[in-house]
mmCIF file of C-alpha atoms and ligand atoms in Angstrom:
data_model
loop_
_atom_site.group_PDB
_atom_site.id
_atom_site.type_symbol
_atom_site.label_atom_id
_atom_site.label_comp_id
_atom_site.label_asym_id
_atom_site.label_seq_id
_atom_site.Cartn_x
_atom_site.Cartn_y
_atom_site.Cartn_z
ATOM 1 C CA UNK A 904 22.589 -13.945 -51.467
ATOM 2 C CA UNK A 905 23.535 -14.216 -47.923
ATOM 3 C CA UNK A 906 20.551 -15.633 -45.974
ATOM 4 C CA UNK A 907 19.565 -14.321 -42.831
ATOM 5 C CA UNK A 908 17.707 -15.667 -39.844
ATOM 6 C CA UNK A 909 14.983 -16.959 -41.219
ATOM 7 C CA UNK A 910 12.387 -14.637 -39.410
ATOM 8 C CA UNK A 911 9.583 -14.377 -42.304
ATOM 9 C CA UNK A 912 10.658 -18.360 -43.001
ATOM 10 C CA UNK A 913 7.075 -19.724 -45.074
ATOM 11 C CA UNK A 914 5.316 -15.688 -45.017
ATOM 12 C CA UNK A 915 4.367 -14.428 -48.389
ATOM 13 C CA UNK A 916 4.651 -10.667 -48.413
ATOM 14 C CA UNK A 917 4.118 -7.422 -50.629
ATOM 15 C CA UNK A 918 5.926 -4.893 -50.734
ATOM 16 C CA UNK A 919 4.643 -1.409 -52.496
ATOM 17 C CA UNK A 920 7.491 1.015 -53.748
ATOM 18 C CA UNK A 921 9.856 -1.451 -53.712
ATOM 19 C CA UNK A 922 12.213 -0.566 -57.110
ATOM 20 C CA UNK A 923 14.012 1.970 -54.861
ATOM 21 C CA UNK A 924 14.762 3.388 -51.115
ATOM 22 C CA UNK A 925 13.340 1.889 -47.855
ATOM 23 C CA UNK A 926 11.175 -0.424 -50.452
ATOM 24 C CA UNK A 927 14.280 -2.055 -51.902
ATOM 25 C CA UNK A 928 15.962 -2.454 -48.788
ATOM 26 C CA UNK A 929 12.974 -3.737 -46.912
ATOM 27 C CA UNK A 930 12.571 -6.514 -50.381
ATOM 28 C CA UNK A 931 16.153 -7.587 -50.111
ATOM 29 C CA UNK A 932 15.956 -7.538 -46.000
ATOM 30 C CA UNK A 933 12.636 -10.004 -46.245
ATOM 31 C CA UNK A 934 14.470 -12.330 -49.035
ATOM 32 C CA UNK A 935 17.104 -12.725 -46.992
ATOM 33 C CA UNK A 936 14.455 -13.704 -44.064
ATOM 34 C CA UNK A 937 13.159 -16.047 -46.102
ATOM 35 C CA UNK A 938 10.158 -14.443 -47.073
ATOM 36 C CA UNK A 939 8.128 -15.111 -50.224
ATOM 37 C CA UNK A 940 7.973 -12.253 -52.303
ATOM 38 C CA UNK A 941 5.497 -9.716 -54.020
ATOM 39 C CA UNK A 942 7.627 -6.556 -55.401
ATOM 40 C CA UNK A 943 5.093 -3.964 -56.784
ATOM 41 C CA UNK A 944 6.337 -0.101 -57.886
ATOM 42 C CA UNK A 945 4.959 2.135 -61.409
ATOM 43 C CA UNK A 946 9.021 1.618 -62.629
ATOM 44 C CA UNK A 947 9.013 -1.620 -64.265
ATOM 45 C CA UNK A 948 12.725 -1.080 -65.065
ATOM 46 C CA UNK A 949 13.316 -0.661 -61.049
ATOM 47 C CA UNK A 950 11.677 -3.329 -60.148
ATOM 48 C CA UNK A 951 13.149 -5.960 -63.048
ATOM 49 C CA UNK A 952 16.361 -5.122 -61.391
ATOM 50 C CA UNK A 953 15.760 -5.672 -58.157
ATOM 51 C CA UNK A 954 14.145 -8.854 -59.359
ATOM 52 C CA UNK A 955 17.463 -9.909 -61.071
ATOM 53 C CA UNK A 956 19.207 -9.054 -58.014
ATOM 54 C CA UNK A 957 17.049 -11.332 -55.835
ATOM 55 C CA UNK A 958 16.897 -14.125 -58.132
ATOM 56 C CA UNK A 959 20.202 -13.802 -59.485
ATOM 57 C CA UNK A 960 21.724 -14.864 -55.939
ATOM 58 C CA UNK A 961 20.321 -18.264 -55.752
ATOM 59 C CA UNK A 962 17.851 -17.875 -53.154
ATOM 60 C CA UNK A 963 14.307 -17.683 -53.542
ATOM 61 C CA UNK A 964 14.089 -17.638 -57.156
ATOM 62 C CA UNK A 965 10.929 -19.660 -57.353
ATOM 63 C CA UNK A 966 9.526 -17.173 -54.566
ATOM 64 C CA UNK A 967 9.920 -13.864 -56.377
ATOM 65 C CA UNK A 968 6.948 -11.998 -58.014
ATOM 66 C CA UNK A 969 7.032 -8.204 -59.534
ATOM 67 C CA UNK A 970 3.864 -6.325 -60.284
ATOM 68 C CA UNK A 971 3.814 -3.103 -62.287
ATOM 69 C CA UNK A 972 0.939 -0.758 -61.278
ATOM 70 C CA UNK A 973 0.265 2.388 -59.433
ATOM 71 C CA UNK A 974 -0.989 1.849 -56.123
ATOM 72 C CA UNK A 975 -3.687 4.776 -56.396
ATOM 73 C CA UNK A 976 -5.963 2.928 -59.189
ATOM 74 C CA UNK A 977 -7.924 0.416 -57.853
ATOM 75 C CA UNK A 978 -7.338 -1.943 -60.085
ATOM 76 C CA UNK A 979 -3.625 -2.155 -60.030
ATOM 77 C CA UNK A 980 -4.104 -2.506 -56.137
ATOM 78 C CA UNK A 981 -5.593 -5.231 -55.851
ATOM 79 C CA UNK A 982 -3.565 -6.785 -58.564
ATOM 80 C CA UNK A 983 -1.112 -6.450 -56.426
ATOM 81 C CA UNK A 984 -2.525 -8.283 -53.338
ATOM 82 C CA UNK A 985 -4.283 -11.377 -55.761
ATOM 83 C CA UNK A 986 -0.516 -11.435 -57.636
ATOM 84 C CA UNK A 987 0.750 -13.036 -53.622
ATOM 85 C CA UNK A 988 -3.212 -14.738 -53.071
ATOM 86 C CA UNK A 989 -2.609 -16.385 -56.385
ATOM 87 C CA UNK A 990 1.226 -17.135 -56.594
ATOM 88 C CA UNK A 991 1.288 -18.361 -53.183
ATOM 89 C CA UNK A 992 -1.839 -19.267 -51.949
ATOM 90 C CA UNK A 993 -2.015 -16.302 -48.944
ATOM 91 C CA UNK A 994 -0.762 -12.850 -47.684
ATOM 92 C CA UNK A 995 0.969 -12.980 -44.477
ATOM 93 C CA UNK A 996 2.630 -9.403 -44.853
ATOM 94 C CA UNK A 997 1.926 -6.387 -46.487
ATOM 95 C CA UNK A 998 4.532 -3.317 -46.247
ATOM 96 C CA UNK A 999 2.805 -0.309 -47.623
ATOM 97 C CA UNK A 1000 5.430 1.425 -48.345
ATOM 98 C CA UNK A 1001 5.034 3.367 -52.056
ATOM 99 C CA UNK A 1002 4.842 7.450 -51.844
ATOM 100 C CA UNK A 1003 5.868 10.602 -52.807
ATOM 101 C CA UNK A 1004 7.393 13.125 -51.096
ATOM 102 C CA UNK A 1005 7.075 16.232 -52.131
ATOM 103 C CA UNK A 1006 8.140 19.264 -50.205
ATOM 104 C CA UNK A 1007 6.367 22.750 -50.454
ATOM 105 C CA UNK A 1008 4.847 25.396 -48.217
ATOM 106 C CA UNK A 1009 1.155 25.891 -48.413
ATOM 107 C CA UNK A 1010 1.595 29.447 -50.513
ATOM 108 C CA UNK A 1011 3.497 27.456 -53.255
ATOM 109 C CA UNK A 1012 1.337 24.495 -53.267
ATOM 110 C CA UNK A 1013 -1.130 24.014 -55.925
ATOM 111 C CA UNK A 1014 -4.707 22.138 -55.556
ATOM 112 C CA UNK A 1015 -2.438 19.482 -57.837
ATOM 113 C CA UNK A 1016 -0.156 19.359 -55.868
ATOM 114 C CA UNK A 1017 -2.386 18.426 -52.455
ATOM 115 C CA UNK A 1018 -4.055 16.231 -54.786
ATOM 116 C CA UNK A 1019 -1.169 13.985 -56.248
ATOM 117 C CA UNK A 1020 0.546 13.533 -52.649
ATOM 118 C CA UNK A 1021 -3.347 12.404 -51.451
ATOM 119 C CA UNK A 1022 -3.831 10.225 -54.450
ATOM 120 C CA UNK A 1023 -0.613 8.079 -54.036
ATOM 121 C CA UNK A 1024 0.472 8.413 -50.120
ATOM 122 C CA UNK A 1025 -3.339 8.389 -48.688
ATOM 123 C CA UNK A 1026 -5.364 6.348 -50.993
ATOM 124 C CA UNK A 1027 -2.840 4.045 -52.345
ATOM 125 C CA UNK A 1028 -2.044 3.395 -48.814
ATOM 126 C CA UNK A 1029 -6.455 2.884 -47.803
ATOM 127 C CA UNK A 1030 -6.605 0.738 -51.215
ATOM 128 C CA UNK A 1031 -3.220 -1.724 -50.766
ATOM 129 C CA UNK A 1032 -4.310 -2.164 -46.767
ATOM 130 C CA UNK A 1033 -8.396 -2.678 -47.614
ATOM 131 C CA UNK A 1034 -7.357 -5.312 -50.293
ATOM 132 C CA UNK A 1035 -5.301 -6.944 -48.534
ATOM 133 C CA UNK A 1036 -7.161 -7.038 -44.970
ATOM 134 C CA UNK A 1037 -9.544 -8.352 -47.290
ATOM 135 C CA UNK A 1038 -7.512 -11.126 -48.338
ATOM 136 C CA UNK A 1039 -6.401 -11.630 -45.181
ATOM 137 C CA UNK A 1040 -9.915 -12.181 -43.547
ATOM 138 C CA UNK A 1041 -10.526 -15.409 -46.446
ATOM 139 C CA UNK A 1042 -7.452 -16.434 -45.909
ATOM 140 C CA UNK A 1043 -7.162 -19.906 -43.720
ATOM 141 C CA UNK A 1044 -5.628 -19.865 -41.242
ATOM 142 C CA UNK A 1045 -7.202 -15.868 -41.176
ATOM 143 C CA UNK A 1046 -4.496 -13.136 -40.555
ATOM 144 C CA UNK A 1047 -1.553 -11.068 -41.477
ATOM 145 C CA UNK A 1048 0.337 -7.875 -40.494
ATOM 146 C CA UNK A 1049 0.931 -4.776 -42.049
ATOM 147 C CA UNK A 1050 3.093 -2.216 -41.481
ATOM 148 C CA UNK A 1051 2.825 1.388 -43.041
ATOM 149 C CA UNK A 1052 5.339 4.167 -44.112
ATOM 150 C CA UNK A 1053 4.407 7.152 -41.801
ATOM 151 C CA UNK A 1054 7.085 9.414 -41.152
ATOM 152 C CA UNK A 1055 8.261 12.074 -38.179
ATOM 153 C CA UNK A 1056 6.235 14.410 -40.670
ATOM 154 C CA UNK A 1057 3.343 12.330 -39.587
ATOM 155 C CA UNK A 1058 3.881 12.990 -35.757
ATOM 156 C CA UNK A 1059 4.669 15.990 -35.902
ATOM 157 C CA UNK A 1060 4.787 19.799 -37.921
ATOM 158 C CA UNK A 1061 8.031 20.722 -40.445
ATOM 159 C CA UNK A 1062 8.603 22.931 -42.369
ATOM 160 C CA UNK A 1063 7.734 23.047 -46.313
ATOM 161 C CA UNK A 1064 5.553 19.900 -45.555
ATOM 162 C CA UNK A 1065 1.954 20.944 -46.511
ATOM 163 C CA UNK A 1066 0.820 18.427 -48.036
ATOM 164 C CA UNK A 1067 3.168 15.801 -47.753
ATOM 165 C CA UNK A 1068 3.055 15.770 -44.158
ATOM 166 C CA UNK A 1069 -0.515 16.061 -43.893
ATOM 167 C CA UNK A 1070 -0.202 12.595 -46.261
ATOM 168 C CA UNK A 1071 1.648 11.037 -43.437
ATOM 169 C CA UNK A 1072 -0.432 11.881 -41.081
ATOM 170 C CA UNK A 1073 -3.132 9.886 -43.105
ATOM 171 C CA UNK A 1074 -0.557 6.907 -42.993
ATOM 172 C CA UNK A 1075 -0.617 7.248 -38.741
ATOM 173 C CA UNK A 1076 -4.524 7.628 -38.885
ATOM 174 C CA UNK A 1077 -4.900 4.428 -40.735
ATOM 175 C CA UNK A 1078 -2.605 2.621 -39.260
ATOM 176 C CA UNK A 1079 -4.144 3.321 -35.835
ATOM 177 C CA UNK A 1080 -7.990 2.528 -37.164
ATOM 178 C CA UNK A 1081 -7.138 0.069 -38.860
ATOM 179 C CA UNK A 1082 -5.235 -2.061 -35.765
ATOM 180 C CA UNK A 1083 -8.288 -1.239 -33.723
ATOM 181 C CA UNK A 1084 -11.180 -2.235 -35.961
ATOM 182 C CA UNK A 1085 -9.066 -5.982 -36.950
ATOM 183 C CA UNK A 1086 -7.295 -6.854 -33.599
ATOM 184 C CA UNK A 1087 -9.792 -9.381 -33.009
ATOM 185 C CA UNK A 1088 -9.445 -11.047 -36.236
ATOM 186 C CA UNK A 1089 -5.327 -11.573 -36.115
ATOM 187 C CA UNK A 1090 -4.446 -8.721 -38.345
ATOM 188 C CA UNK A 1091 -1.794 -6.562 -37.360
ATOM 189 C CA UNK A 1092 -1.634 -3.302 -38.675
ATOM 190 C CA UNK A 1093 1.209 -0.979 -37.075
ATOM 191 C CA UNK A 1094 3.599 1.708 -39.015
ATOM 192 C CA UNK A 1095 7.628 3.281 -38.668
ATOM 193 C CA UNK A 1096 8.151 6.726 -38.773
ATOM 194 C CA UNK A 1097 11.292 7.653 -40.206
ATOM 195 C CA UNK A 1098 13.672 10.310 -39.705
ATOM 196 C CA UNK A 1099 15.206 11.510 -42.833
ATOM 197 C CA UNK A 1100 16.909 8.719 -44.624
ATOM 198 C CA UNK A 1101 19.490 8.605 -47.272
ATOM 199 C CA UNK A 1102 17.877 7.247 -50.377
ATOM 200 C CA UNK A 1103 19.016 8.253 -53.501
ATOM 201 C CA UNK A 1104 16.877 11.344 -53.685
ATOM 202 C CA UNK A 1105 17.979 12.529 -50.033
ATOM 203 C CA UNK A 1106 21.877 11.952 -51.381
ATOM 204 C CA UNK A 1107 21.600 13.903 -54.310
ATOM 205 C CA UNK A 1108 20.145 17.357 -53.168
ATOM 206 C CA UNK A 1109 22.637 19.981 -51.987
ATOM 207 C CA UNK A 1110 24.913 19.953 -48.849
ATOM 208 C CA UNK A 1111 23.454 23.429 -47.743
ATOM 209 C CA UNK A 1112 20.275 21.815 -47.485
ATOM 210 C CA UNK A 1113 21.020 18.298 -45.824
ATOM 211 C CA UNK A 1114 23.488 19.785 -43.343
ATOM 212 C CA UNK A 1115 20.730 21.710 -41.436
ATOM 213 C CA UNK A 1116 18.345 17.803 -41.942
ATOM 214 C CA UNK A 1117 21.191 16.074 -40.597
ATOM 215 C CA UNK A 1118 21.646 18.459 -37.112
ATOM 216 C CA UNK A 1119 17.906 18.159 -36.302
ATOM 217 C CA UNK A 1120 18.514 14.632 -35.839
ATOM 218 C CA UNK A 1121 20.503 14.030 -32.080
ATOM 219 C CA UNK A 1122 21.956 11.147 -33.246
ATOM 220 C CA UNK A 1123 23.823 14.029 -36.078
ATOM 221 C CA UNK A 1124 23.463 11.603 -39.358
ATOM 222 C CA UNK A 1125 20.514 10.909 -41.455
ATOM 223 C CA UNK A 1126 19.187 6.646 -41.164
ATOM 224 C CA UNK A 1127 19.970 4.588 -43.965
ATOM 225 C CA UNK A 1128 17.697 2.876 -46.095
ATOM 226 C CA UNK A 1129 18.436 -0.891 -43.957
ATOM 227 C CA UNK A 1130 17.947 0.973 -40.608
ATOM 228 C CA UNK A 1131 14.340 1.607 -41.628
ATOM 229 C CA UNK A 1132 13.611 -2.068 -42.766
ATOM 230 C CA UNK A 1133 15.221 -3.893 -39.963
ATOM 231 C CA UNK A 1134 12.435 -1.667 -37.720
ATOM 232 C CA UNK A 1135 9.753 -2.982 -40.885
ATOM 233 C CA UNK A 1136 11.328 -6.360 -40.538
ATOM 234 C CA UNK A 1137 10.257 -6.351 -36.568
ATOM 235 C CA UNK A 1138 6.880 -5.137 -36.681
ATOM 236 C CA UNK A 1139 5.463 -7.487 -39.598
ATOM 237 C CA UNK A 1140 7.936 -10.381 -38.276
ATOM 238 C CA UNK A 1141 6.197 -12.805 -35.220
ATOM 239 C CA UNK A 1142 8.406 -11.500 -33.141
ATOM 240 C CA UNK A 1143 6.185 -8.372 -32.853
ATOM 241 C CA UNK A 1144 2.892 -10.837 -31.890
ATOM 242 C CA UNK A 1145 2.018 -8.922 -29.259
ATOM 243 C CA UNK A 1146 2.332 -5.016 -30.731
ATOM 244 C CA UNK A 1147 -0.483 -3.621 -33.227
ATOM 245 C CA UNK A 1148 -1.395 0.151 -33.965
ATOM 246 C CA UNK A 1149 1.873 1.113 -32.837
ATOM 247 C CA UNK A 1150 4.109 3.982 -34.801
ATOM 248 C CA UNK A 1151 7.811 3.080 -34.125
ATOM 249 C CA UNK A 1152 10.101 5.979 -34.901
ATOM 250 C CA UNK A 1153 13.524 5.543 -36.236
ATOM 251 C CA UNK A 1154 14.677 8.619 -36.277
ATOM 252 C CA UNK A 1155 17.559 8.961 -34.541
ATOM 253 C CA UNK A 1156 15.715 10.416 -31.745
ATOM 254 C CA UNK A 1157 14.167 13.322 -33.709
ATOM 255 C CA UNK A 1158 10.942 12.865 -32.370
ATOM 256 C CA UNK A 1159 12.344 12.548 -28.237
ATOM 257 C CA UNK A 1160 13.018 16.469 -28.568
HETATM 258 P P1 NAD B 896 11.759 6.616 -52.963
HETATM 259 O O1 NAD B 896 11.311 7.723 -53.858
HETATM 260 O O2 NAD B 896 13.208 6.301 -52.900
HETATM 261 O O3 NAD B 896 10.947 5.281 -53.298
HETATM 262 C C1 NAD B 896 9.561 5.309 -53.446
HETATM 263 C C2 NAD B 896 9.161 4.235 -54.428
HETATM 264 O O4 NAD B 896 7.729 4.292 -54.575
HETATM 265 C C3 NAD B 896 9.770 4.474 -55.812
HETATM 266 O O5 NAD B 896 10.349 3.291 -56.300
HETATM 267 C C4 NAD B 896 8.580 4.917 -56.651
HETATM 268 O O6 NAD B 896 8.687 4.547 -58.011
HETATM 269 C C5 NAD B 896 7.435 4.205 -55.964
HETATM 270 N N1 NAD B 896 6.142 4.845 -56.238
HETATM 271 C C6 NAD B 896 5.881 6.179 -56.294
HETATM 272 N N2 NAD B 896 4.597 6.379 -56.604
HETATM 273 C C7 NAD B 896 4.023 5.147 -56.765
HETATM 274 C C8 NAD B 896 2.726 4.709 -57.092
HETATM 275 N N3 NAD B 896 1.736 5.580 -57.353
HETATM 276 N N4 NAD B 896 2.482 3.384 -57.140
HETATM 277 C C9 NAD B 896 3.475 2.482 -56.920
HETATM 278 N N5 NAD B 896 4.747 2.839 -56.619
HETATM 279 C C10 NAD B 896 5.006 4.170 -56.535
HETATM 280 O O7 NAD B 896 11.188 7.002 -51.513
HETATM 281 P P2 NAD B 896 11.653 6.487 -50.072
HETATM 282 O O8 NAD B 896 12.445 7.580 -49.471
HETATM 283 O O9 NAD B 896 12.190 5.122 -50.111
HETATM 284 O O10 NAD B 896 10.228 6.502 -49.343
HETATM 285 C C11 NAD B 896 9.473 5.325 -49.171
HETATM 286 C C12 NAD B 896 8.398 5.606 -48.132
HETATM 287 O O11 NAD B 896 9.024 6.032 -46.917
HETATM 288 C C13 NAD B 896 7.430 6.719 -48.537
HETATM 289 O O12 NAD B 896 6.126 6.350 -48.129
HETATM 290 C C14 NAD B 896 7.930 7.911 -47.746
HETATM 291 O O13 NAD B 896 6.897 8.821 -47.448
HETATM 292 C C15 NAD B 896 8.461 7.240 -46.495
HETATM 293 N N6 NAD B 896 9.472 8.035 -45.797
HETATM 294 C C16 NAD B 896 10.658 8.364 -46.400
HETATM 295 C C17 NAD B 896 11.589 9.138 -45.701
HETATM 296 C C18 NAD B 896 12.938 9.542 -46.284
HETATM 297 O O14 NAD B 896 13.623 10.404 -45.701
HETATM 298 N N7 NAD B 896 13.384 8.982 -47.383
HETATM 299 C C19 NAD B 896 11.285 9.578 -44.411
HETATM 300 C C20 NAD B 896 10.070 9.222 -43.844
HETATM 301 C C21 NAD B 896 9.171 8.447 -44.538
#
């Protein structure tokens, strides 16, 4: 594995929803950086992959950890956060990244449905940052960063976006709190909004439907996976010392309209 500049050098970090997508990019992006490493996602097959891949390469191999567990049970949360505490010895990062995104209009959308997106986007996102602010509080020397997956859907109204974006809008909410009530303490907490990216999911649905995606953003393409965690990388790097409860869209200037 090519190795990069050595920006998370000595940082153990999670990473939630990282078996695919901006998760996966953002885990190979922070092994490359040096980073010790916490992968976490519910597919265990994912996430053994990505574990080969990392491993595989030569670098890090004693500095790779996966955790299988949903980041909406309690349990499997903070299994996730002692999994780095215990492996090794601290939390520096966590990216709270796992979600689903779901897209209906708020005729077609079921109780469920508002439900599910809440369950895994809103608290999974409260229960991975309170456990590990938690951590990070015990920890000595105290401190950390985190930074969350909001989106431009949690900015701002779309279309077909009832619940999800009202999920994302969570994810700006507690990133904001959460930098306030912690500043003093050296945690971090700050977020990226994303455009629409091409993961796998994004690359397989219809032309007829991306075309219309990709024109909404003035840059006329849809961000890639690695554009998202090179913004990640920043904000939970020390280069970003200075910034907390910020929401850093890369969007290709969707959100400047
Ligand atoms: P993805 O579906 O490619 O990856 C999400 C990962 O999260 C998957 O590996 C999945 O298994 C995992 N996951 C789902 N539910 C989980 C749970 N309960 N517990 C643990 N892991 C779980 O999605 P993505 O596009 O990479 O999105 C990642 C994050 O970025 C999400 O929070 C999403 O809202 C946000 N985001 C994505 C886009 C986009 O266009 N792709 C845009 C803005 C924001």
């Amino acid at each position: 594995m090519e190795r990069g500049l050595g920006r998370l050098e000595g940082k153990a970090a999670v990473v939630t929803g990282a078996a695919k997508g901006i998760g996966r990019a953002t885990a190979e992006l922070f092994a490359r950086e040096g980073a010790r490493l916490v992968v976490t996602d519910v597919d265990a097959d994912g996430l053994s992959a990505l574990r080969g891949r990392l491993t595989g390469g030569g670098a890090g191999a004693a500095g790779i950890e996966a955790v299988v567990g949903d980041v909406s049970v309690p349990e499997d949360a903070r299994a996730m956060i002692s999994a780095c505490a215990g492996r090794f010895g601290r939390i520096d990062v966590l990216v709270a990244n796992a979600g689903v995104i779901p897209l209906n209009n708020v005729v077609d959308a079921t109780p469920e449905d508002w439900d599910r997106v809440m369950a895994v986007d809103g608290r999974g996102m409260f229960l991975t940052c309170k456990y590990a602010i938690e951590e990070m509080l015990r920890q000595e020397p105290p401190g950390g960063s985190i930074v969350c997956l909001s989106s431009i859907s949690g900015l701002a109204g779309q279309r077909d976006q009832a619940t999800y974006g009202p999920a994302k809008f969570v994810a700006s909410g507690l990133t904001k709190h959460l930098a306030v009530e912690w500043a003093n303490r050296g945690i971090r907490v700050n977020a990226v909004a994303p455009g629409t990216i091409r993961t796998e999911a994004v690359r397989g649905l219809p032309e007829d439907y991306v075309a219309p995606m990709r024109e909404a953003h003035p840059m006329g393409r849809l961000g890639e996976p690695e554009e998202v965690a090179s913004a990640i990388l920043f904000l939970a790097s020390d280069e970003a010392s200075f910034v907390t409860g910020a929401i850093l869209p890369v969007d290709g200037g969707y959100l400047a309209q």
